CSV table of N, CA, C and O in Angstrom, one decimal:
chain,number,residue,atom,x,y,z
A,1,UNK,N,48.9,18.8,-11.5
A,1,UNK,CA,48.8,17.8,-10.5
A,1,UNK,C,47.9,16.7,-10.9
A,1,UNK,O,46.8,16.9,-11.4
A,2,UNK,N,48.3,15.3,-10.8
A,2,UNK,CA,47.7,14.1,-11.2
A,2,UNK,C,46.3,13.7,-9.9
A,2,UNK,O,46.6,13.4,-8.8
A,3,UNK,N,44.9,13.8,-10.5
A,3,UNK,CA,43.8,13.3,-9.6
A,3,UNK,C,44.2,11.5,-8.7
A,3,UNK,O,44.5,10.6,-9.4
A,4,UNK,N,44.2,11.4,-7.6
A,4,UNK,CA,44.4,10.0,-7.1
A,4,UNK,C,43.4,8.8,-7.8
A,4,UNK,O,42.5,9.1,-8.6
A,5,UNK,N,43.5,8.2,-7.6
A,5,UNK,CA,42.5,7.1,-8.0
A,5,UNK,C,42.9,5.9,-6.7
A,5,UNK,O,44.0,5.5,-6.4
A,6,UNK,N,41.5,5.5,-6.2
A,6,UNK,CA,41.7,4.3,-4.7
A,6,UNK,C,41.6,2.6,-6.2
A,6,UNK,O,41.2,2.4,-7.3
A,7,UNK,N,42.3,1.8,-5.3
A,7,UNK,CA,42.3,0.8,-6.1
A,7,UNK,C,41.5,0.2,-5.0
A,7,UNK,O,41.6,0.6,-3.8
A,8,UNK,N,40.8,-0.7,-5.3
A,8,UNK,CA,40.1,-1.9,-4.8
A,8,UNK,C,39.9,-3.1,-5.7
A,8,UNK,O,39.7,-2.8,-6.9
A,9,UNK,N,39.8,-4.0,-5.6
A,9,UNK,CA,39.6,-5.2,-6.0
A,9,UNK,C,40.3,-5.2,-7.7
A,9,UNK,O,39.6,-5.8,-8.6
A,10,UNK,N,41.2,-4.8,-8.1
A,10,UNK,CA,41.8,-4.8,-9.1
A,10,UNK,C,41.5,-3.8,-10.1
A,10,UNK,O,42.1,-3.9,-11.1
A,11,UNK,N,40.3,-2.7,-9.9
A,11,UNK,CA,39.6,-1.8,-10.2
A,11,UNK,C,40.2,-0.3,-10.0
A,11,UNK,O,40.6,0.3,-9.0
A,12,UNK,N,40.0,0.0,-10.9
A,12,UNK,CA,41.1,1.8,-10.5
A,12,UNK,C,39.5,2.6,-10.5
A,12,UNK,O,38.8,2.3,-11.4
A,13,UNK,N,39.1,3.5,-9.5
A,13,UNK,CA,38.1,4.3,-9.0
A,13,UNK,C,38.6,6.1,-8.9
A,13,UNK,O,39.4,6.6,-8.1
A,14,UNK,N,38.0,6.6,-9.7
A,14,UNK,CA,38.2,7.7,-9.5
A,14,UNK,C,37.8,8.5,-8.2
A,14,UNK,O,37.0,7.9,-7.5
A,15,UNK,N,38.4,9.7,-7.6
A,15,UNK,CA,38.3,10.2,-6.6
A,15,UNK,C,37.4,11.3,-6.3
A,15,UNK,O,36.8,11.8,-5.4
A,16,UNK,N,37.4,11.5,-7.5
A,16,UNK,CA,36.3,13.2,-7.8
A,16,UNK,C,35.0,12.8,-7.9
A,16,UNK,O,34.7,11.6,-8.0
A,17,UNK,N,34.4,13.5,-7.8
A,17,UNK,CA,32.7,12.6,-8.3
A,17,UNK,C,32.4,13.6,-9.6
A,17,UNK,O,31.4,13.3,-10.2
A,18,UNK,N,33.0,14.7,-10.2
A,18,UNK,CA,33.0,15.3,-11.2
A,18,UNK,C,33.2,14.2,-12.3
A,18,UNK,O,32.3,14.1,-13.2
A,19,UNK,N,34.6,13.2,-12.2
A,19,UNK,CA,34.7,12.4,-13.8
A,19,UNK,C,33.9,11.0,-13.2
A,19,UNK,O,34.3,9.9,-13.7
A,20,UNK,N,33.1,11.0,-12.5
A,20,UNK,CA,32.3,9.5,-12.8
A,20,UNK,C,31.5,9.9,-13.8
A,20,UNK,O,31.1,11.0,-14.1
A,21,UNK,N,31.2,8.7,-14.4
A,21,UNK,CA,30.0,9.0,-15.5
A,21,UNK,C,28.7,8.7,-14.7
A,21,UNK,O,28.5,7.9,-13.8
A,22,UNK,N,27.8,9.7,-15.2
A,22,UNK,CA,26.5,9.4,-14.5
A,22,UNK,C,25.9,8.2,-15.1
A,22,UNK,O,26.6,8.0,-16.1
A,23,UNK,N,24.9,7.2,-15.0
A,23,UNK,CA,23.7,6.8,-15.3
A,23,UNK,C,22.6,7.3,-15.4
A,23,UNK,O,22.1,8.0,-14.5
A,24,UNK,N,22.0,6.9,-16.6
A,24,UNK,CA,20.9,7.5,-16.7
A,24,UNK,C,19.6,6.6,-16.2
A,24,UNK,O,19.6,5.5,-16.6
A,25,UNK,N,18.7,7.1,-15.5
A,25,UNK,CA,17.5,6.1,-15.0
A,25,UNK,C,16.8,6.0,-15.8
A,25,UNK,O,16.0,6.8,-16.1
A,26,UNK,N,17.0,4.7,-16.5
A,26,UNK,CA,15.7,4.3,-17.4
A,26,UNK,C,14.3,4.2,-16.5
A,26,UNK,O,14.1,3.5,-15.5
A,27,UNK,N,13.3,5.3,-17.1
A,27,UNK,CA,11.7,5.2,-16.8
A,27,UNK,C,10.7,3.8,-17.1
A,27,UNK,O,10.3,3.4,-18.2
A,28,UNK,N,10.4,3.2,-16.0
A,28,UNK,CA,8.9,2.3,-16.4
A,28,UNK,C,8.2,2.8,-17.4
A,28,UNK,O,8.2,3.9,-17.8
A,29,UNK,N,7.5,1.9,-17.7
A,29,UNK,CA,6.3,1.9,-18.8
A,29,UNK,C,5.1,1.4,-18.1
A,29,UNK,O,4.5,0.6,-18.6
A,30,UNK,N,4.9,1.8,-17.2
A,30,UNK,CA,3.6,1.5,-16.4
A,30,UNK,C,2.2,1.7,-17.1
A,30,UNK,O,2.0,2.8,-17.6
A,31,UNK,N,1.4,0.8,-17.2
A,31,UNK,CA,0.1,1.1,-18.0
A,31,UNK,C,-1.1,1.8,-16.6
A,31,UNK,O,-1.2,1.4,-15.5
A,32,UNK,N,-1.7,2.8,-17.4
A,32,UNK,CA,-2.4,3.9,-16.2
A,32,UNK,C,-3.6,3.6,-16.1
A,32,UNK,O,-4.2,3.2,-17.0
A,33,UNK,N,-4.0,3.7,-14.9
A,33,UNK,CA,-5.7,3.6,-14.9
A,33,UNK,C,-6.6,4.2,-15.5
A,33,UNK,O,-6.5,5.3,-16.0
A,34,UNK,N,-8.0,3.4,-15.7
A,34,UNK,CA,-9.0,3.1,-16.9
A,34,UNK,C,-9.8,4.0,-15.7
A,34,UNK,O,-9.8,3.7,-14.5
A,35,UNK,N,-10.4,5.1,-16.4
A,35,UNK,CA,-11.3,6.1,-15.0
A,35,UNK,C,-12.4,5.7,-15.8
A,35,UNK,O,-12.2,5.5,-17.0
A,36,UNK,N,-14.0,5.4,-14.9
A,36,UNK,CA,-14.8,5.8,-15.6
A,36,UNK,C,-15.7,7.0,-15.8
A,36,UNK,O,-15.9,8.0,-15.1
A,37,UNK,N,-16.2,6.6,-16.9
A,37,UNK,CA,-16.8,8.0,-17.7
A,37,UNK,C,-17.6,8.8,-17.0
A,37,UNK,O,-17.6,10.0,-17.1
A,38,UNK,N,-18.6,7.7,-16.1
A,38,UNK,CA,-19.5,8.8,-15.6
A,38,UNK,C,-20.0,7.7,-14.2
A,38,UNK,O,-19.5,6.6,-14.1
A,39,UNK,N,-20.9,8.4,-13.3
A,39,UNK,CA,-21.7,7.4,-12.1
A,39,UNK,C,-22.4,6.7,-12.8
A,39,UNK,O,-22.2,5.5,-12.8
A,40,UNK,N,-23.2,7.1,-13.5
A,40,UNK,CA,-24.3,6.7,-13.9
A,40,UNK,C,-24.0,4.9,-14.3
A,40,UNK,O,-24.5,3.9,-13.8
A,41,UNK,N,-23.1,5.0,-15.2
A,41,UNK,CA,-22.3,4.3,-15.8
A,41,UNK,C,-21.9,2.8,-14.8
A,41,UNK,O,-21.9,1.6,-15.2
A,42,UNK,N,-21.6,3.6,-13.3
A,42,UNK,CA,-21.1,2.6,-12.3
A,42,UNK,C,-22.2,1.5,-11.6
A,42,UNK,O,-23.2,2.1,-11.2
A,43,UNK,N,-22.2,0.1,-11.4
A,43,UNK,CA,-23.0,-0.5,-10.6
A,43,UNK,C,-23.1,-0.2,-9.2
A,43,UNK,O,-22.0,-0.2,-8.8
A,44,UNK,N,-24.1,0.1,-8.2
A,44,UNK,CA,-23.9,-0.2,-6.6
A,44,UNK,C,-23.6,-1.7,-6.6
A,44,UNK,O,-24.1,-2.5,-7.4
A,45,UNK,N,-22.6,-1.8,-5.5
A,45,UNK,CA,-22.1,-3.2,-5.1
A,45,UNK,C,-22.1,-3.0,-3.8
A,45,UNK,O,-21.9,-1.9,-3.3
A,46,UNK,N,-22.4,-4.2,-2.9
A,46,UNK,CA,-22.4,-4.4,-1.3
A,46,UNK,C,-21.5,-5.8,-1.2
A,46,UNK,O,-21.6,-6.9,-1.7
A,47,UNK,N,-20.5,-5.3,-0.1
A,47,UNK,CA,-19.6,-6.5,-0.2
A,47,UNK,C,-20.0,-7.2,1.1
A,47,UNK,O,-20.3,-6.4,2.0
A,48,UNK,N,-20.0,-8.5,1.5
A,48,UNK,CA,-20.2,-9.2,2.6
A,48,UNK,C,-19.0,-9.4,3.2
A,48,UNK,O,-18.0,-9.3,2.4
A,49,UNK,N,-18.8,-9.6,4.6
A,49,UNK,CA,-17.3,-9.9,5.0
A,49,UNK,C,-17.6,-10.2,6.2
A,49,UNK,O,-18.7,-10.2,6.7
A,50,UNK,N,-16.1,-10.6,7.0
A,50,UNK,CA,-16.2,-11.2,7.7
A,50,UNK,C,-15.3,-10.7,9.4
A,50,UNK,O,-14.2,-10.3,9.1
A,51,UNK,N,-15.4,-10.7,10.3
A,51,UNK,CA,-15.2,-9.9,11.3
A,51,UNK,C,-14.6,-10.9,12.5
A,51,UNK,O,-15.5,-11.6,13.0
A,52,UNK,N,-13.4,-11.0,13.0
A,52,UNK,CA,-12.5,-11.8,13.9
A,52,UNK,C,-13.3,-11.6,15.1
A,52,UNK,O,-13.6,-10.4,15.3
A,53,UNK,N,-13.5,-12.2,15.6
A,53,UNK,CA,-14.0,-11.9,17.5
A,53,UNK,C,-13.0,-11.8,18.4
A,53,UNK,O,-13.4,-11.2,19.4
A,54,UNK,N,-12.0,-12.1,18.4
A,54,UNK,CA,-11.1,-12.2,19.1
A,54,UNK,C,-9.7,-10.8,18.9
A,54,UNK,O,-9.4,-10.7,17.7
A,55,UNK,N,-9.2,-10.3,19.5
A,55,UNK,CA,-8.4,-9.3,19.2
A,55,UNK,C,-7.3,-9.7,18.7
A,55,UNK,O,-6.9,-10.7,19.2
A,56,UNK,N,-6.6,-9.3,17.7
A,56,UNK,CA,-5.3,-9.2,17.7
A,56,UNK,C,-4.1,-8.4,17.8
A,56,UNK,O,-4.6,-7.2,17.8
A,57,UNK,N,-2.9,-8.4,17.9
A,57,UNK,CA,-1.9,-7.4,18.0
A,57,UNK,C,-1.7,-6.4,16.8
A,57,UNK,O,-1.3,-6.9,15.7
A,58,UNK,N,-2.0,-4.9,16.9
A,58,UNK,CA,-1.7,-4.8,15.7
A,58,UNK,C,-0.2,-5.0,14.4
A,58,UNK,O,-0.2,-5.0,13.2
A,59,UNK,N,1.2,-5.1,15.7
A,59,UNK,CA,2.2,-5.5,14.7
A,59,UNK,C,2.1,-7.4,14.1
A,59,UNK,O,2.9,-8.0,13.5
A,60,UNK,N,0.8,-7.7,14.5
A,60,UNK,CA,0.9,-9.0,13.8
A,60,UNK,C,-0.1,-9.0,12.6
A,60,UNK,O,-0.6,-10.0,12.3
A,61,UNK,N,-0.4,-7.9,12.0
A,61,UNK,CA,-1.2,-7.2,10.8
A,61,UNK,C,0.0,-7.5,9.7
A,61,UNK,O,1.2,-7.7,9.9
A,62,UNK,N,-0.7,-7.6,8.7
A,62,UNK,CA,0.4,-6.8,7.5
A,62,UNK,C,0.1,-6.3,6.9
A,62,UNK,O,-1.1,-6.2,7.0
A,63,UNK,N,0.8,-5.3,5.5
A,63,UNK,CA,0.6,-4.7,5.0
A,63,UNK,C,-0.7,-4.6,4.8
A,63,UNK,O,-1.1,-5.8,5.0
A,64,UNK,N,-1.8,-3.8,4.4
A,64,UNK,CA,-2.3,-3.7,3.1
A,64,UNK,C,-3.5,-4.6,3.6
A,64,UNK,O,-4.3,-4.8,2.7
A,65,UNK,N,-3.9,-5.3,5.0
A,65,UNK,CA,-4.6,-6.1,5.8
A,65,UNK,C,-5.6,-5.0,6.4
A,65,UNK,O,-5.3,-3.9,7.0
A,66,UNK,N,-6.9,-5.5,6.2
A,66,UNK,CA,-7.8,-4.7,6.7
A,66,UNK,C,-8.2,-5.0,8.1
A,66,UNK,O,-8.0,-6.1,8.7
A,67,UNK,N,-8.6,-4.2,8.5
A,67,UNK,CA,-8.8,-4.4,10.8
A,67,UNK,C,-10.0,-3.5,11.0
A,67,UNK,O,-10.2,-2.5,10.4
A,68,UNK,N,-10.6,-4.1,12.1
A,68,UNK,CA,-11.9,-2.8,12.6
A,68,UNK,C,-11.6,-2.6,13.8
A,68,UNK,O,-11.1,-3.7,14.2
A,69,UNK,N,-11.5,-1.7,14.7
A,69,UNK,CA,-11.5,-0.7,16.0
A,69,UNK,C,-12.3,-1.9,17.1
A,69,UNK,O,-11.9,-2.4,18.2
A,70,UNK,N,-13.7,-2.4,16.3
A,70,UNK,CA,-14.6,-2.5,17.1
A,70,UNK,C,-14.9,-4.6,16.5
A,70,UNK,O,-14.8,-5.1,15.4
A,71,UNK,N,-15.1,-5.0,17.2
A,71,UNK,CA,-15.7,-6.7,16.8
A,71,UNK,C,-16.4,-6.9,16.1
A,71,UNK,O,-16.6,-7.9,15.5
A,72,UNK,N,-17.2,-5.6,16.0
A,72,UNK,CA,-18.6,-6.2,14.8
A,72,UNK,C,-17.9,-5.7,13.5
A,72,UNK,O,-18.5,-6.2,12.5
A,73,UNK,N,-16.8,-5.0,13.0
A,73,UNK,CA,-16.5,-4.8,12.1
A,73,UNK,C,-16.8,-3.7,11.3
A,73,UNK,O,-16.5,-3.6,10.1
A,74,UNK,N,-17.5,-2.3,12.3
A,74,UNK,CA,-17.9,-1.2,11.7
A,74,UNK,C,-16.3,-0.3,11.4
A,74,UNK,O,-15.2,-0.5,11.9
A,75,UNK,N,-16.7,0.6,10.6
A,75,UNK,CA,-15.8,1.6,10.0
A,75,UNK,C,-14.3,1.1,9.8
A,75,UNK,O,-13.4,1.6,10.4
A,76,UNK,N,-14.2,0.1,8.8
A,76,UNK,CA,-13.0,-0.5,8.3
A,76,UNK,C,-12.0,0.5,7.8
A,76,UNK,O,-12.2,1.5,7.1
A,77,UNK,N,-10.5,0.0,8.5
A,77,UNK,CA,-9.6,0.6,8.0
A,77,UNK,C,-8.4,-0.4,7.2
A,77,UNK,O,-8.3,-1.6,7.0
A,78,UNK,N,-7.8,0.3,6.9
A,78,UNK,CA,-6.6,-0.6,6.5
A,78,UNK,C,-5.0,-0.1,6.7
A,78,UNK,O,-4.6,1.0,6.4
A,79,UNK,N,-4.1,-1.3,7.5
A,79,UNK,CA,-2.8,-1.0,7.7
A,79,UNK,C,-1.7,-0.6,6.4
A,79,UNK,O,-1.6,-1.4,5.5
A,80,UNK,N,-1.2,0.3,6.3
A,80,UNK,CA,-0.4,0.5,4.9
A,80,UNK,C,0.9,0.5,5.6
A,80,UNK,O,1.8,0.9,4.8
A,81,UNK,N,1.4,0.3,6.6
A,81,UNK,CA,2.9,0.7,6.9
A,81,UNK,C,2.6,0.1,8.4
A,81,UNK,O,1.5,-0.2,9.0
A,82,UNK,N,4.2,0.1,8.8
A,82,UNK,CA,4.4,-0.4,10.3
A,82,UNK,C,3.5,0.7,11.0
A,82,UNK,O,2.7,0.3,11.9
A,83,UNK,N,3.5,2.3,10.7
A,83,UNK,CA,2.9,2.8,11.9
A,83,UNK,C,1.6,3.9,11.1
A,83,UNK,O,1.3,5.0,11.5
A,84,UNK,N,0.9,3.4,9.9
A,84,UNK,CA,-0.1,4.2,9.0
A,84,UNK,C,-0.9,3.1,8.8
A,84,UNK,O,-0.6,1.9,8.5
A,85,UNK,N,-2.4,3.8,9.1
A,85,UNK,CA,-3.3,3.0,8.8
A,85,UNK,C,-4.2,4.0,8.2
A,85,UNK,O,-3.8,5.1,8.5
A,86,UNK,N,-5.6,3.9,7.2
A,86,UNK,CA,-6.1,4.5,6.6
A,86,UNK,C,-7.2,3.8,6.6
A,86,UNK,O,-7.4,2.6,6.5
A,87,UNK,N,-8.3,5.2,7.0
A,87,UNK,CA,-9.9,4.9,6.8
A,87,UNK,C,-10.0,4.8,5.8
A,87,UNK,O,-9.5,5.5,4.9
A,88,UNK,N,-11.1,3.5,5.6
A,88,UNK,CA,-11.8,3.7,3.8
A,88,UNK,C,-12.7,4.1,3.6
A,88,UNK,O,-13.1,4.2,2.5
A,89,UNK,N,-13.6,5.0,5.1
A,89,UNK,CA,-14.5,5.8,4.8
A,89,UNK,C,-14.5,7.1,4.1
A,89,UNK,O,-15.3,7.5,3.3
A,90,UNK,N,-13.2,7.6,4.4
A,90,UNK,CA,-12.8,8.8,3.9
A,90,UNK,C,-11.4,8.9,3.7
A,90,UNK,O,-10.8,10.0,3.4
A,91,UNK,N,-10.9,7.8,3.9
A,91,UNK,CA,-9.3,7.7,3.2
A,91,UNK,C,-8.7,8.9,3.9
A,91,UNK,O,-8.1,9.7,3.2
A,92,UNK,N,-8.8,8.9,5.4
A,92,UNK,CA,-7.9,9.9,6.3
A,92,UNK,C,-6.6,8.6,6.5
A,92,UNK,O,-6.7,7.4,6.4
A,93,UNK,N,-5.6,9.3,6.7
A,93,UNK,CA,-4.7,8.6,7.3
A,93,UNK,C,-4.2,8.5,8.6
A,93,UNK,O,-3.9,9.6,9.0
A,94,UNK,N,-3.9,7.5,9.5
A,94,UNK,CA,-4.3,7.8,10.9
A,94,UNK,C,-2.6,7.0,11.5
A,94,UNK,O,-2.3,5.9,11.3
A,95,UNK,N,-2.1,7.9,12.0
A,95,UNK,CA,-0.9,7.4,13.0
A,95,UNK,C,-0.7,6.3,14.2
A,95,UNK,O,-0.3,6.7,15.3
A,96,UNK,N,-0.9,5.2,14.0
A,96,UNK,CA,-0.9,4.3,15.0
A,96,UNK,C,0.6,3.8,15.4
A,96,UNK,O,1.4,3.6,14.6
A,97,UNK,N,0.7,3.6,16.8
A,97,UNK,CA,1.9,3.2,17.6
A,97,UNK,C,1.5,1.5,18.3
A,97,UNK,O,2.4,0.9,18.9
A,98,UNK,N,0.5,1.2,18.2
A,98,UNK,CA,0.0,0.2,18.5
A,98,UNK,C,-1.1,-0.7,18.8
A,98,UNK,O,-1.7,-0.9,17.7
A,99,UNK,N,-1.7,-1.4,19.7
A,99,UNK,CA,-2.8,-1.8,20.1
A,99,UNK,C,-3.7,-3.2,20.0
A,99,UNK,O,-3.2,-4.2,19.7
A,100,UNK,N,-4.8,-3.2,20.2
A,100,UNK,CA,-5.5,-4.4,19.6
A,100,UNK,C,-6.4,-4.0,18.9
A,100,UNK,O,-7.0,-3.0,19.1
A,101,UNK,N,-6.7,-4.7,17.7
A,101,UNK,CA,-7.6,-4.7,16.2
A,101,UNK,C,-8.4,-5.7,15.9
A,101,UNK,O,-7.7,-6.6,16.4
A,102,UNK,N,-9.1,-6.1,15.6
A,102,UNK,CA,-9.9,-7.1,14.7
A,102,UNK,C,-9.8,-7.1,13.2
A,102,UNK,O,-10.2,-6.2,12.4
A,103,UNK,N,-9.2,-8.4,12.9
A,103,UNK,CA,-9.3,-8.7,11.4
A,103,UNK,C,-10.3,-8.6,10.7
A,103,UNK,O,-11.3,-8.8,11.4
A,104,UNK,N,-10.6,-8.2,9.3
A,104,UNK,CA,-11.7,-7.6,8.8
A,104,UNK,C,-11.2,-8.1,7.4
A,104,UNK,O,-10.3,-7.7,6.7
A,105,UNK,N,-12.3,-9.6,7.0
A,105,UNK,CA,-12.0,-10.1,6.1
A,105,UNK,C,-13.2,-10.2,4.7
A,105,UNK,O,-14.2,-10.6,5.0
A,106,UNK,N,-13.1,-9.6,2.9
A,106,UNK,CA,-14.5,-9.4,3.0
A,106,UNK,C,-14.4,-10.7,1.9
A,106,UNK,O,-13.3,-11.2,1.7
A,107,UNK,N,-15.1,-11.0,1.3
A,107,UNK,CA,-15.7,-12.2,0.4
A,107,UNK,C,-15.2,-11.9,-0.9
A,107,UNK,O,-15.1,-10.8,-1.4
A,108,UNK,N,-15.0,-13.0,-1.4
A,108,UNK,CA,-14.3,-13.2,-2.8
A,108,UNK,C,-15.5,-12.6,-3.7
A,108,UNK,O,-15.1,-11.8,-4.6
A,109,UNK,N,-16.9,-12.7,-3.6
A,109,UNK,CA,-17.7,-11.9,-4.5
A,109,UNK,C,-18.6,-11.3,-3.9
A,109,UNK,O,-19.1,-11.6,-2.8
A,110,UNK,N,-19.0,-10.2,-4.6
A,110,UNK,CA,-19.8,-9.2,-4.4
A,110,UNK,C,-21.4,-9.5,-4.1
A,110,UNK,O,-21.8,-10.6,-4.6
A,111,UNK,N,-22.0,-9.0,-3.7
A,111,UNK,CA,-23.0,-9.3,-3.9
A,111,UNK,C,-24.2,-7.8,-4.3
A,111,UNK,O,-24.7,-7.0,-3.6
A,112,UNK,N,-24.4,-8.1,-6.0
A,112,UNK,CA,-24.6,-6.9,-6.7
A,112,UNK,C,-26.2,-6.9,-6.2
A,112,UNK,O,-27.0,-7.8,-5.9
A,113,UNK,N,-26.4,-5.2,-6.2
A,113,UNK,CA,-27.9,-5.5,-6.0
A,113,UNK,C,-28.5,-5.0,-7.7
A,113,UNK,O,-28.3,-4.1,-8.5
A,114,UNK,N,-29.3,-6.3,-7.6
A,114,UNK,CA,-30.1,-6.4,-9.2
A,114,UNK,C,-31.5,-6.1,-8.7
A,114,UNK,O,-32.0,-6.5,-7.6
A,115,UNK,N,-32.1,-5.3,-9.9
A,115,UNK,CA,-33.2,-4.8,-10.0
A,115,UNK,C,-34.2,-5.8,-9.4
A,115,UNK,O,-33.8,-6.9,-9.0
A,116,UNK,N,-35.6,-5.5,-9.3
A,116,UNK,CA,-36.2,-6.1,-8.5
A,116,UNK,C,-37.3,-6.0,-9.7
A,116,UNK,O,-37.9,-5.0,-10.2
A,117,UNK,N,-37.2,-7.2,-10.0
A,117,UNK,CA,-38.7,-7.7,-11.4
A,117,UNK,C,-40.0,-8.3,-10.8
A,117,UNK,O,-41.0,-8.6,-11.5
């Protein structure tokens, strides 16, 4: 018995999914993260930032946009998805359906604390 084959667009298509040829997924070469060695090793850094007074909607967030619960800006989280947001206190992940938020914006530089001479 002869397998059918569908024609479309001038193309003959096998019907079995046994004689397609597979593809193989070529892997990335992604370069991995640099951990460091030890604390010790690490600077304390305090970042300054900046805190919306005004509410906003949270579907008018985007991704990856940081927001506080509260106006002054305590216990920052960040939106990762339409309905996932995540504490950076402890990186829980928290289910949201909606609401109002404050934008939570922090400063292009750090402000390191250096020893005291």
């Amino acid at each position: 018995m002869e397998i059918l084959e569908a024609i479309s667009n001038g193309t003959k298509t096998p019907l079995s999914a046994e004689e397609k040829p597979k593809k193989d997924k070529r892997k990335r070469n992604l370069p991995i993260l640099q951990a460091a060695a030890a604390i010790a090793d690490m600077n304390s850094v305090d970042y300054s930032g900046l805190a919306d007074r005004t509410g906003v909607q949270w579907d008018s967030l985007k991704n990856y946009e940081m927001f506080s619960l509260s106006a002054d800006g305590s216990f920052p989280l960040m939106k990762v998805s339409r309905s996932k947001a995540v504490r950076l206190a402890d990186r829980e992940v928290i289910m949201v359906g909606g609401g109002v938020c404050f934008r939570v914006s922090l400063s292009n530089h750090p402000n390191q604390n250096k020893p005291q001479s």
